[in-house]
Amino acid sequence: MELHERLRLESAPAGGGTVDVFAELKNRIHLAVIQDLGPQLFAQDLAVDDLRRRVVAGVRSRLEPETGLAREDRDRLVEEIADDTVGYGPLERLLADPGVSEIMVNGPHSVWIESAGRLSKTPVRFHDDSHLRRIINKIVAQVGRRIDEASPMVDARLQDGSRINAIIPPLSLTGPVLTIRKFTKNRMMLSEFEAIGTLSAEAIAFLDASVQAGLNIVVVGGTGTGKTTLLNAMSACIPEDERIVTIEDAAELKLQQEHVLRLESRPRNVEGEGEVSIRDLVKNALRMRPDRIVVGECRGAETLDMLQAMNTGHDGSLTTVHANTPRDALARLETLVLMAGFDLPITAIRQQIASALDLVVQLERMRDGTRKVTYITEVQRMESGIITLQDLFRYEMARVDHEGNVVGTLKPTGLRPAFAHKFERAGVTLAAAFGQVGGYPRAAG
């Protein structure tokens, strides 16, 4: 019996997936081609079409000694191995789809996506665990990382800035798991947030003026609420004549100003050495004469150094924090400061926070999948050991329509911010900062 005929008679698995009867052969050819081509796979000056032609030629050459393969099987193997080597196999069309914002691979036979804020399962499948592992290995190899049983978890990013997380057995009990948060190629501007309902026109004018006036702002929200996207849009309002240092775990910010220095942290290597943390980079940034420091996210001891920077002349700094409300954000900042290892009294920490921060911008993902700014809150002074907050904008939900869409408006409360003098110093009137023509709005009632 011919090899291809025998292999076609193999039974399908009970779990409902498909058996790749050529898995061992594909693994062997795939690894051999990668070793043959080496650095050519990641060369920036080599066109994709040229690279694919070399890969196809290499695969065909490696398949020549293999006997018992039908022509259609041989052609299919060439195409599939080329896709896995040059691109990302079954994920290629999902990565190319601009409507897909996140890809979640929960094993070889379960691939989910997020589109327009909603999760849905796709018909995309990998043949088996080894097929998915090949794609994961290629992704992490492109950024100089490795993933294996000794180091079964990795955070990295694709060449276009998309953020990836991969975890494999023995840590994952469901097989290899891959999560890709796609990086939007076209950076959104603040003015575009009105059309999608995230911000009102008044709030856009206010945030624009706030960034120009040098307010220290923290963008707050849960996972996937769009904190980095909003931070990126707000950074466009920073004047061109200022020196900006950005600090991130995985570089996602795309500032268009000319005088921008981008720093990225580095995890420890396999030997457990060589780590450069966000905190190390914040400390170093203070020696680089920055006008503004933009930290992608504060999630550890670097929070103390960020607050110190805001309190020592680096006005207009921006960062994000995971929290569900503006008040929760302050409590989380207190906890993160304590992670720095200093036995600071809570009153001193709160005093630092109150002195450093001017604004908290709260983002929330609604039940219909849309992202909306629900609060723009001023951080005021300490009173009786508590930081006082004042809502300057508040989202008021009117209803949920028959299609499940949330309908509401982000409205100014009419309260005068205590930092109004900073607007005036920047040459922005309070009425203009709130997008008002006839004067500053008054509180309702």
mmCIF file of N, CA and C in Angstrom, residues 246-318:
data_model
loop_
_atom_site.group_PDB
_atom_site.id
_atom_site.type_symbol
_atom_site.label_atom_id
_atom_site.label_comp_id
_atom_site.label_asym_id
_atom_site.label_seq_id
_atom_site.Cartn_x
_atom_site.Cartn_y
_atom_site.Cartn_z
ATOM 1 N N THR A 246 9.748 57.498 26.561
ATOM 2 C CA THR A 246 8.713 56.495 26.773
ATOM 3 C C THR A 246 9.353 55.224 27.327
ATOM 4 N N ILE A 247 8.664 54.591 28.280
ATOM 5 C CA ILE A 247 9.178 53.397 28.948
ATOM 6 C C ILE A 247 8.069 52.349 28.952
ATOM 7 N N GLU A 248 8.356 51.172 28.387
ATOM 8 C CA GLU A 248 7.321 50.140 28.265
ATOM 9 C C GLU A 248 7.913 48.748 28.459
ATOM 10 N N ASP A 249 7.032 47.802 28.790
ATOM 11 C CA ASP A 249 7.426 46.395 28.803
ATOM 12 C C ASP A 249 7.556 45.879 27.379
ATOM 13 N N ALA A 250 6.539 46.133 26.584
ATOM 14 C CA ALA A 250 6.568 45.811 25.155
ATOM 15 C C ALA A 250 6.183 47.081 24.410
ATOM 16 N N ALA A 251 7.064 47.567 23.553
ATOM 17 C CA ALA A 251 6.882 48.878 22.932
ATOM 18 C C ALA A 251 5.612 48.913 22.085
ATOM 19 N N GLU A 252 4.628 49.698 22.531
ATOM 20 C CA GLU A 252 3.364 49.849 21.805
ATOM 21 C C GLU A 252 3.080 51.302 21.438
ATOM 22 N N LEU A 253 3.615 52.226 22.199
ATOM 23 C CA LEU A 253 3.360 53.637 21.941
ATOM 24 C C LEU A 253 4.058 54.076 20.656
ATOM 25 N N LYS A 254 3.358 54.893 19.867
ATOM 26 C CA LYS A 254 3.918 55.391 18.619
ATOM 27 C C LYS A 254 3.779 56.911 18.605
ATOM 28 N N LEU A 255 4.693 57.581 19.251
ATOM 29 C CA LEU A 255 4.663 59.036 19.302
ATOM 30 C C LEU A 255 5.233 59.603 18.013
ATOM 31 N N GLN A 256 4.576 60.637 17.511
ATOM 32 C CA GLN A 256 4.964 61.219 16.235
ATOM 33 C C GLN A 256 5.903 62.413 16.397
ATOM 34 N N GLN A 257 6.121 62.860 17.632
ATOM 35 C CA GLN A 257 7.021 63.991 17.823
ATOM 36 C C GLN A 257 8.450 63.608 17.426
ATOM 37 N N GLU A 258 9.238 64.609 17.136
ATOM 38 C CA GLU A 258 10.598 64.344 16.653
ATOM 39 C C GLU A 258 11.544 63.958 17.776
ATOM 40 N N HIS A 259 11.365 64.580 18.960
ATOM 41 C CA HIS A 259 12.321 64.391 20.052
ATOM 42 C C HIS A 259 11.782 63.349 21.043
ATOM 43 N N VAL A 260 11.777 62.089 20.633
ATOM 44 C CA VAL A 260 11.241 60.997 21.441
ATOM 45 C C VAL A 260 12.309 59.925 21.606
ATOM 46 N N LEU A 261 12.518 59.491 22.840
ATOM 47 C CA LEU A 261 13.442 58.402 23.143
ATOM 48 C C LEU A 261 12.620 57.231 23.683
ATOM 49 N N ARG A 262 12.761 56.056 23.077
ATOM 50 C CA ARG A 262 11.947 54.900 23.445
ATOM 51 C C ARG A 262 12.804 53.880 24.188
ATOM 52 N N LEU A 263 12.361 53.511 25.381
ATOM 53 C CA LEU A 263 13.053 52.510 26.186
ATOM 54 C C LEU A 263 12.122 51.319 26.406
ATOM 55 N N GLU A 264 12.703 50.120 26.403
ATOM 56 C CA GLU A 264 11.920 48.904 26.594
ATOM 57 C C GLU A 264 12.625 48.007 27.605
ATOM 58 N N SER A 265 11.860 47.469 28.554
ATOM 59 C CA SER A 265 12.448 46.613 29.575
ATOM 60 C C SER A 265 12.917 45.294 28.962
ATOM 61 N N ARG A 266 13.744 44.569 29.733
ATOM 62 C CA ARG A 266 14.261 43.291 29.258
ATOM 63 C C ARG A 266 14.103 42.250 30.358
ATOM 64 N N PRO A 267 13.478 41.106 30.055
ATOM 65 C CA PRO A 267 13.331 40.063 31.074
ATOM 66 C C PRO A 267 14.646 39.332 31.318
ATOM 67 N N ARG A 268 14.705 38.585 32.383
ATOM 68 C CA ARG A 268 15.915 37.801 32.660
ATOM 69 C C ARG A 268 16.060 36.679 31.648
ATOM 70 N N ASN A 269 17.295 36.277 31.406
ATOM 71 C CA ASN A 269 17.558 35.211 30.448
ATOM 72 C C ASN A 269 17.384 33.844 31.100
ATOM 73 N N VAL A 270 17.741 32.796 30.358
ATOM 74 C CA VAL A 270 17.548 31.439 30.861
ATOM 75 C C VAL A 270 18.342 31.212 32.135
ATOM 76 N N GLU A 271 19.497 31.856 32.267
ATOM 77 C CA GLU A 271 20.311 31.705 33.468
ATOM 78 C C GLU A 271 19.808 32.551 34.624
ATOM 79 N N GLY A 272 18.711 33.297 34.390
ATOM 80 C CA GLY A 272 18.163 34.131 35.451
ATOM 81 C C GLY A 272 18.876 35.454 35.624
ATOM 82 N N GLU A 273 19.599 35.886 34.604
ATOM 83 C CA GLU A 273 20.374 37.124 34.693
ATOM 84 C C GLU A 273 19.975 38.066 33.563
ATOM 85 N N GLY A 274 20.474 39.303 33.667
ATOM 86 C CA GLY A 274 20.309 40.265 32.587
ATOM 87 C C GLY A 274 19.005 41.034 32.589
ATOM 88 N N GLU A 275 18.198 40.915 33.646
ATOM 89 C CA GLU A 275 16.916 41.619 33.671
ATOM 90 C C GLU A 275 17.118 43.120 33.836
ATOM 91 N N VAL A 276 16.361 43.889 33.056
ATOM 92 C CA VAL A 276 16.299 45.345 33.214
ATOM 93 C C VAL A 276 14.828 45.689 33.385
ATOM 94 N N SER A 277 14.454 46.123 34.578
ATOM 95 C CA SER A 277 13.046 46.335 34.903
ATOM 96 C C SER A 277 12.582 47.727 34.501
ATOM 97 N N ILE A 278 11.265 47.908 34.535
ATOM 98 C CA ILE A 278 10.692 49.232 34.294
ATOM 99 C C ILE A 278 11.246 50.227 35.307
ATOM 100 N N ARG A 279 11.402 49.785 36.542
ATOM 101 C CA ARG A 279 11.927 50.683 37.572
ATOM 102 C C ARG A 279 13.339 51.150 37.239
ATOM 103 N N ASP A 280 14.169 50.236 36.748
ATOM 104 C CA ASP A 280 15.530 50.625 36.345
ATOM 105 C C ASP A 280 15.481 51.680 35.246
ATOM 106 N N LEU A 281 14.562 51.509 34.303
ATOM 107 C CA LEU A 281 14.472 52.446 33.187
ATOM 108 C C LEU A 281 13.939 53.804 33.626
ATOM 109 N N VAL A 282 12.986 53.807 34.583
ATOM 110 C CA VAL A 282 12.482 55.085 35.101
ATOM 111 C C VAL A 282 13.600 55.851 35.791
ATOM 112 N N LYS A 283 14.381 55.141 36.589
ATOM 113 C CA LYS A 283 15.512 55.792 37.264
ATOM 114 C C LYS A 283 16.498 56.350 36.252
ATOM 115 N N ASN A 284 16.783 55.570 35.213
ATOM 116 C CA ASN A 284 17.723 56.024 34.196
ATOM 117 C C ASN A 284 17.162 57.196 33.404
ATOM 118 N N ALA A 285 15.852 57.178 33.159
ATOM 119 C CA ALA A 285 15.228 58.251 32.376
ATOM 120 C C ALA A 285 15.400 59.608 33.056
ATOM 121 N N LEU A 286 15.425 59.613 34.389
ATOM 122 C CA LEU A 286 15.575 60.874 35.109
ATOM 123 C C LEU A 286 16.925 61.524 34.842
ATOM 124 N N ARG A 287 17.897 60.738 34.370
ATOM 125 C CA ARG A 287 19.233 61.267 34.062
ATOM 126 C C ARG A 287 19.360 61.663 32.595
ATOM 127 N N MET A 288 18.260 61.544 31.854
ATOM 128 C CA MET A 288 18.291 61.809 30.410
ATOM 129 C C MET A 288 17.686 63.160 30.057
ATOM 130 N N ARG A 289 17.484 64.000 31.038
ATOM 131 C CA ARG A 289 16.943 65.338 30.868
ATOM 132 C C ARG A 289 15.599 65.330 30.113
ATOM 133 N N PRO A 290 14.630 64.530 30.601
ATOM 134 C CA PRO A 290 13.326 64.518 29.918
ATOM 135 C C PRO A 290 12.460 65.693 30.352
ATOM 136 N N ASP A 291 11.644 66.195 29.440
ATOM 137 C CA ASP A 291 10.580 67.123 29.828
ATOM 138 C C ASP A 291 9.370 66.339 30.309
ATOM 139 N N ARG A 292 9.132 65.208 29.655
ATOM 140 C CA ARG A 292 7.999 64.363 30.047
ATOM 141 C C ARG A 292 8.421 62.905 30.008
ATOM 142 N N ILE A 293 7.865 62.139 30.935
ATOM 143 C CA ILE A 293 8.086 60.694 30.968
ATOM 144 C C ILE A 293 6.739 60.016 30.751
ATOM 145 N N VAL A 294 6.687 59.093 29.810
ATOM 146 C CA VAL A 294 5.464 58.341 29.532
ATOM 147 C C VAL A 294 5.748 56.871 29.817
ATOM 148 N N VAL A 295 5.113 56.324 30.851
ATOM 149 C CA VAL A 295 5.292 54.922 31.224
ATOM 150 C C VAL A 295 4.065 54.154 30.756
ATOM 151 N N GLY A 296 4.293 53.112 29.947
ATOM 152 C CA GLY A 296 3.180 52.356 29.386
ATOM 153 C C GLY A 296 2.221 51.843 30.437
ATOM 154 N N GLU A 297 2.757 51.315 31.537
ATOM 155 C CA GLU A 297 1.899 50.857 32.628
ATOM 156 C C GLU A 297 2.709 50.756 33.900
ATOM 157 N N CYS A 298 2.152 51.262 35.004
ATOM 158 C CA CYS A 298 2.744 51.082 36.330
ATOM 159 C C CYS A 298 2.118 49.855 36.967
ATOM 160 N N ARG A 299 2.938 48.849 37.245
ATOM 161 C CA ARG A 299 2.391 47.632 37.834
ATOM 162 C C ARG A 299 3.266 47.094 38.968
ATOM 163 N N GLY A 300 4.247 47.878 39.408
ATOM 164 C CA GLY A 300 5.137 47.393 40.453
ATOM 165 C C GLY A 300 5.843 48.529 41.164
ATOM 166 N N ALA A 301 7.070 48.243 41.606
ATOM 167 C CA ALA A 301 7.823 49.194 42.425
ATOM 168 C C ALA A 301 8.173 50.468 41.669
ATOM 169 N N GLU A 302 8.117 50.431 40.330
ATOM 170 C CA GLU A 302 8.430 51.635 39.545
ATOM 171 C C GLU A 302 7.450 52.770 39.810
ATOM 172 N N THR A 303 6.289 52.438 40.416
ATOM 173 C CA THR A 303 5.291 53.466 40.710
ATOM 174 C C THR A 303 5.864 54.547 41.614
ATOM 175 N N LEU A 304 6.659 54.142 42.605
ATOM 176 C CA LEU A 304 7.266 55.132 43.505
ATOM 177 C C LEU A 304 8.170 56.079 42.738
ATOM 178 N N ASP A 305 8.986 55.552 41.836
ATOM 179 C CA ASP A 305 9.890 56.403 41.061
ATOM 180 C C ASP A 305 9.124 57.299 40.099
ATOM 181 N N MET A 306 8.006 56.786 39.573
ATOM 182 C CA MET A 306 7.177 57.602 38.681
ATOM 183 C C MET A 306 6.583 58.776 39.446
ATOM 184 N N LEU A 307 6.082 58.524 40.647
ATOM 185 C CA LEU A 307 5.525 59.610 41.456
ATOM 186 C C LEU A 307 6.608 60.622 41.825
ATOM 187 N N GLN A 308 7.794 60.122 42.126
ATOM 188 C CA GLN A 308 8.902 61.026 42.445
ATOM 189 C C GLN A 308 9.238 61.914 41.257
ATOM 190 N N ALA A 309 9.206 61.329 40.051
ATOM 191 C CA ALA A 309 9.496 62.117 38.848
ATOM 192 C C ALA A 309 8.455 63.198 38.656
ATOM 193 N N MET A 310 7.168 62.856 38.860
ATOM 194 C CA MET A 310 6.100 63.842 38.717
ATOM 195 C C MET A 310 6.235 64.963 39.748
ATOM 196 N N ASN A 311 6.824 64.641 40.887
ATOM 197 C CA ASN A 311 6.959 65.626 41.960
ATOM 198 C C ASN A 311 8.250 66.430 41.872
ATOM 199 N N THR A 312 9.092 66.112 40.888
ATOM 200 C CA THR A 312 10.386 66.802 40.814
ATOM 201 C C THR A 312 10.584 67.479 39.469
ATOM 202 N N GLY A 313 9.531 68.079 38.949
ATOM 203 C CA GLY A 313 9.678 68.929 37.779
ATOM 204 C C GLY A 313 9.343 68.310 36.448
ATOM 205 N N HIS A 314 8.924 67.038 36.417
ATOM 206 C CA HIS A 314 8.574 66.419 35.142
ATOM 207 C C HIS A 314 7.061 66.458 34.954
ATOM 208 N N ASP A 315 6.529 67.669 34.940
ATOM 209 C CA ASP A 315 5.086 67.838 34.759
ATOM 210 C C ASP A 315 4.679 67.370 33.372
ATOM 211 N N GLY A 316 3.432 66.897 33.290
ATOM 212 C CA GLY A 316 2.920 66.433 32.011
ATOM 213 C C GLY A 316 3.217 64.980 31.737
ATOM 214 N N SER A 317 3.647 64.241 32.761
ATOM 215 C CA SER A 317 3.933 62.822 32.577
ATOM 216 C C SER A 317 2.630 62.025 32.508
ATOM 217 N N LEU A 318 2.673 60.906 31.774
ATOM 218 C CA LEU A 318 1.487 60.088 31.542
ATOM 219 C C LEU A 318 1.794 58.634 31.863
#
